[in-house]
Amino acid sequence: MGDKRRSIATSKFQPTDARSAFPCFDEPSFKSTFTTTLVRPSEGYIALSNMPVERELPNSPSAGLTEVRFQRSVPMVTYLACFIVCDFAHVEVLTKDNKPFRVYSTVDQISRTNYSRDLGVDVLNYFEDYFEVKYPLPKQDMIAIPDFISGAMEHWGLITYREVNLLYDDRGSSSYNKQRVAAVVAHELAHMWFGNLVTLDWWDDLWLNEGFASYIEYKGVANYEKDWDMEGQFLVDDLQRVMVLDGQLTSHPIVQPVNHPDEITEIFDSISYSKGASVLRMLESFLGPDEFRVGVRNFLRRFKYANAVTHDLWAELEKVSSARLNISKVMDTWTRQMGYPVVSVKRAQGDATKLEVRQERFLADPEAQSADDSPFGYRWDIPVTFITDRSPREQVWFEKEMEKVTFNIPSGTSWVKLNVGQFGYYRVNYEASMWQDLIDLLLNDHEVLSPTDRSSLLNDAFSLADAGKLPYPTVLSLVAYMKRETHYIPWKTVTVQLSTLGRLLRQTKAYPYFRKYVVNLVSDHVQRLGWNDTGSHLERRNRLNLMALACSNGYEPCLEGAHDRLMAWVEDPSTFIPPNTRLLVYQYGMQKADYETWETVLERYVAEVNAQEKSKLSSGLSSCKEDWIIQRWIIEAKNESIVRGQDYFSVLQSVASNPWSTHLVWNFVKENWGYLVDRFSLNNRYLGRMVKYVTTRFTTERELEDMKAFFADNPEAGSGARAREQALEEVMKNVKWIGRHEDELHQWFVANAAQL
């Protein structure tokens, strides 16, 4: 072992590569049993597959080799078959049914498998109870692959992961890393039922796999990590993020026709995952958690070892609805047309106890020309929930056929909040006086509303202003209460929105005043939290969140603290930087670093074994402000002995995320497009997403024309075709946005930057 290089053989077939390994009908509607035989070197290696080993034959088929035959599998789809030969070690625990649950990794990282083992077996046991369907295989393995094309893959009985998504230790991993491991493990284990036991009939129902696993993972993690507020984190990690994409014309319905392998790859996107999860969360909210669970259980029992379509799930849920809800009618409006509504609410004329609500499609750019290509005319069946200072949560249905819906609130009500907990997949816009009521409430006693309700108000307000439906001064008046906000969820919402605002304003006259405003908003919080890595899981995450916001807007004490800590570690590598502040130190410390410091960090990056630490170091290497050093990093990253293939696009995106380096990555992409296509292929969805990630940071007409010219010169986009369309739409919106809002925001920030 030691420095000796060892080989590993591993497979990943989804969606259409099983046909390259063995003759088969390689489509999700075909299920078979598999009897696998692998041949491995007799010394130092093990063989793994979906099922346990049935027998081993030493010196077969020749001396020094061992033939390993595995038990016949249960009926499963071709892309779930998995073959691995490696020299890994493992840790083991038993499920409540005494089935072995193992986690494999390279020998030098085996101590980092304990968390995923303990959490994983707890999640598997929890899902057995939740679904009331036994885990059907005789064993469950999970394995960390050093260079893996996807984040993870739900091979039945042998889940494969990137190391960064499976391995954890408290000295080298941040709270974010821990949560990421927990979420990915829970997601993949959910697939053992949703996706593996019951499989989509065709790829247009991919969301049945991915949307359900993306939602149910939160329940699995919450059962093990009870103080992480996973309900609140769903908003900032899934729902609010995907609503940005789904507010564009270039979004797509959850249920999407698929006719080509590139189109299959393309729909492994946030619509299938995060929007799918969001509408399921809304469905559970209006159906009720008990009936939702029973309906899901019945669905799994009815279609186990078989295939299903979306309406099969709706049918099972309809059967258990005590309110006799027409689930298909409601949910078709959310799954078979893209986008979502904004509901506008006002008090009825002459009667303050009546509220009138209307709906229309929300578009991030209201001037965009929308084709009327929806089977429902972009109308939705909306579960409208509301709460007031004088009444608890209530719900009324706003059906797509209705022009408006009217409901009563108690006399003397001083504020009304719609979409309680942001369980509904829609935005809310209030008349001006009602917005002012909510601003006053937050300024006087913000904790009257839950963190999720505070978060949803902020998210809606920013998005409505972005689309020209709400004045920015109203939004920024709402944000003023954040001087007293300490909860991670609302702050994460605001941080995302302010970062986007800063990126758009960077080349405008408003930018220096915007930076002063942000520093004034967060500086007291940064001083309060300090650099010590203490507090709860969410407090630790919020420290990183707020300090990054402060550093990125030039708060000098934060930048100096990062640089001082970086230089102490560069001079003495035994200097311990807590894992939760390490990313800050590397990113913002490197902005003042010289070439010798950068080279030292590069050497440590290359030598580092921990994939999570490598990711943090990569962000630091990408943050240098010297363009000639960054140019060298872009070139060095092509070398797989320096940057693993799985991490390559992450490096380019990390460089592009720094505004002083975005153009360097874009120029590299344009000049090296042939190399990128030859190395990764147009079917690689990460290539298409990387192009979108880089270009959506553009804000000028000149950059937009440059994009169009490149896409015209290179028309073949493969699975990145939709990403290009989305990028063009977003940059056109960016250009319009600056023309529409620059002067207004410049005046506001000049007047208010120092007056919070």
mmCIF file of C-alpha atoms in Angstrom, residues 31 50 74-76 79-80 101 120 123-125 127-128 131 133-142 152-161 184-199 208-210 212-213 216 300 303-306:
data_model
loop_
_atom_site.group_PDB
_atom_site.id
_atom_site.type_symbol
_atom_site.label_atom_id
_atom_site.label_comp_id
_atom_site.label_asym_id
_atom_site.label_seq_id
_atom_site.Cartn_x
_atom_site.Cartn_y
_atom_site.Cartn_z
ATOM 1 C CA LYS A 31 -37.058 -5.872 -15.509
ATOM 2 C CA ASN A 50 -25.945 -6.063 -5.995
ATOM 3 C CA VAL A 74 -34.641 -9.779 -7.400
ATOM 4 C CA PRO A 75 -36.339 -8.446 -10.570
ATOM 5 C CA MET A 76 -34.744 -5.112 -11.400
ATOM 6 C CA TYR A 79 -29.232 0.253 -15.112
ATOM 7 C CA LEU A 80 -29.278 -0.858 -11.458
ATOM 8 C CA PHE A 101 -25.246 -2.904 6.310
ATOM 9 C CA GLY A 120 -27.526 5.004 6.954
ATOM 10 C CA VAL A 123 -32.492 5.811 7.766
ATOM 11 C CA LEU A 124 -33.025 2.357 6.240
ATOM 12 C CA ASN A 125 -34.836 1.190 9.368
ATOM 13 C CA PHE A 127 -37.935 3.976 5.746
ATOM 14 C CA GLU A 128 -39.000 0.394 6.431
ATOM 15 C CA PHE A 131 -43.298 2.765 3.971
ATOM 16 C CA VAL A 133 -42.602 -2.313 3.153
ATOM 17 C CA LYS A 134 -39.573 -4.407 4.087
ATOM 18 C CA TYR A 135 -36.227 -3.693 2.477
ATOM 19 C CA PRO A 136 -36.241 -6.581 -0.003
ATOM 20 C CA LEU A 137 -32.542 -7.461 -0.448
ATOM 21 C CA PRO A 138 -30.428 -9.591 1.915
ATOM 22 C CA LYS A 139 -27.750 -6.900 2.323
ATOM 23 C CA GLN A 140 -27.072 -3.206 1.768
ATOM 24 C CA ASP A 141 -23.624 -1.893 0.829
ATOM 25 C CA MET A 142 -22.495 1.685 0.249
ATOM 26 C CA ALA A 152 -24.144 9.016 -6.185
ATOM 27 C CA MET A 153 -26.042 6.179 -7.850
ATOM 28 C CA GLU A 154 -28.753 4.017 -6.316
ATOM 29 C CA HIS A 155 -27.538 0.587 -7.482
ATOM 30 C CA TRP A 156 -29.747 -1.817 -5.562
ATOM 31 C CA GLY A 157 -27.847 -3.289 -2.647
ATOM 32 C CA LEU A 158 -24.598 -1.524 -3.659
ATOM 33 C CA ILE A 159 -24.971 2.270 -3.676
ATOM 34 C CA THR A 160 -21.989 4.088 -5.188
ATOM 35 C CA TYR A 161 -20.942 7.598 -4.072
ATOM 36 C CA VAL A 184 -27.258 12.091 -0.172
ATOM 37 C CA VAL A 185 -27.266 8.864 1.864
ATOM 38 C CA ALA A 186 -30.958 9.334 2.737
ATOM 39 C CA HIS A 187 -31.769 10.194 -0.883
ATOM 40 C CA GLU A 188 -30.102 7.062 -2.255
ATOM 41 C CA LEU A 189 -31.670 4.806 0.366
ATOM 42 C CA ALA A 190 -35.108 6.225 -0.503
ATOM 43 C CA HIS A 191 -34.472 4.975 -4.041
ATOM 44 C CA MET A 192 -34.352 1.401 -2.758
ATOM 45 C CA TRP A 193 -38.146 1.716 -2.644
ATOM 46 C CA PHE A 194 -38.941 4.615 -5.002
ATOM 47 C CA GLY A 195 -37.050 3.839 -8.181
ATOM 48 C CA ASN A 196 -35.777 0.322 -7.506
ATOM 49 C CA LEU A 197 -38.699 -1.601 -6.022
ATOM 50 C CA VAL A 198 -41.157 0.492 -8.054
ATOM 51 C CA THR A 199 -39.665 1.864 -11.253
ATOM 52 C CA LEU A 208 -41.298 9.706 -9.730
ATOM 53 C CA ASN A 209 -37.814 8.497 -8.838
ATOM 54 C CA GLU A 210 -35.980 11.717 -8.206
ATOM 55 C CA PHE A 212 -39.863 11.530 -4.358
ATOM 56 C CA ALA A 213 -36.338 10.661 -3.165
ATOM 57 C CA ILE A 216 -38.397 11.864 1.459
ATOM 58 C CA LEU A 300 -45.390 0.665 -3.277
ATOM 59 C CA PHE A 303 -46.415 -1.884 -7.956
ATOM 60 C CA LYS A 304 -43.490 -3.642 -6.233
ATOM 61 C CA TYR A 305 -41.070 -5.230 -8.720
ATOM 62 C CA ALA A 306 -43.120 -3.559 -11.465
#
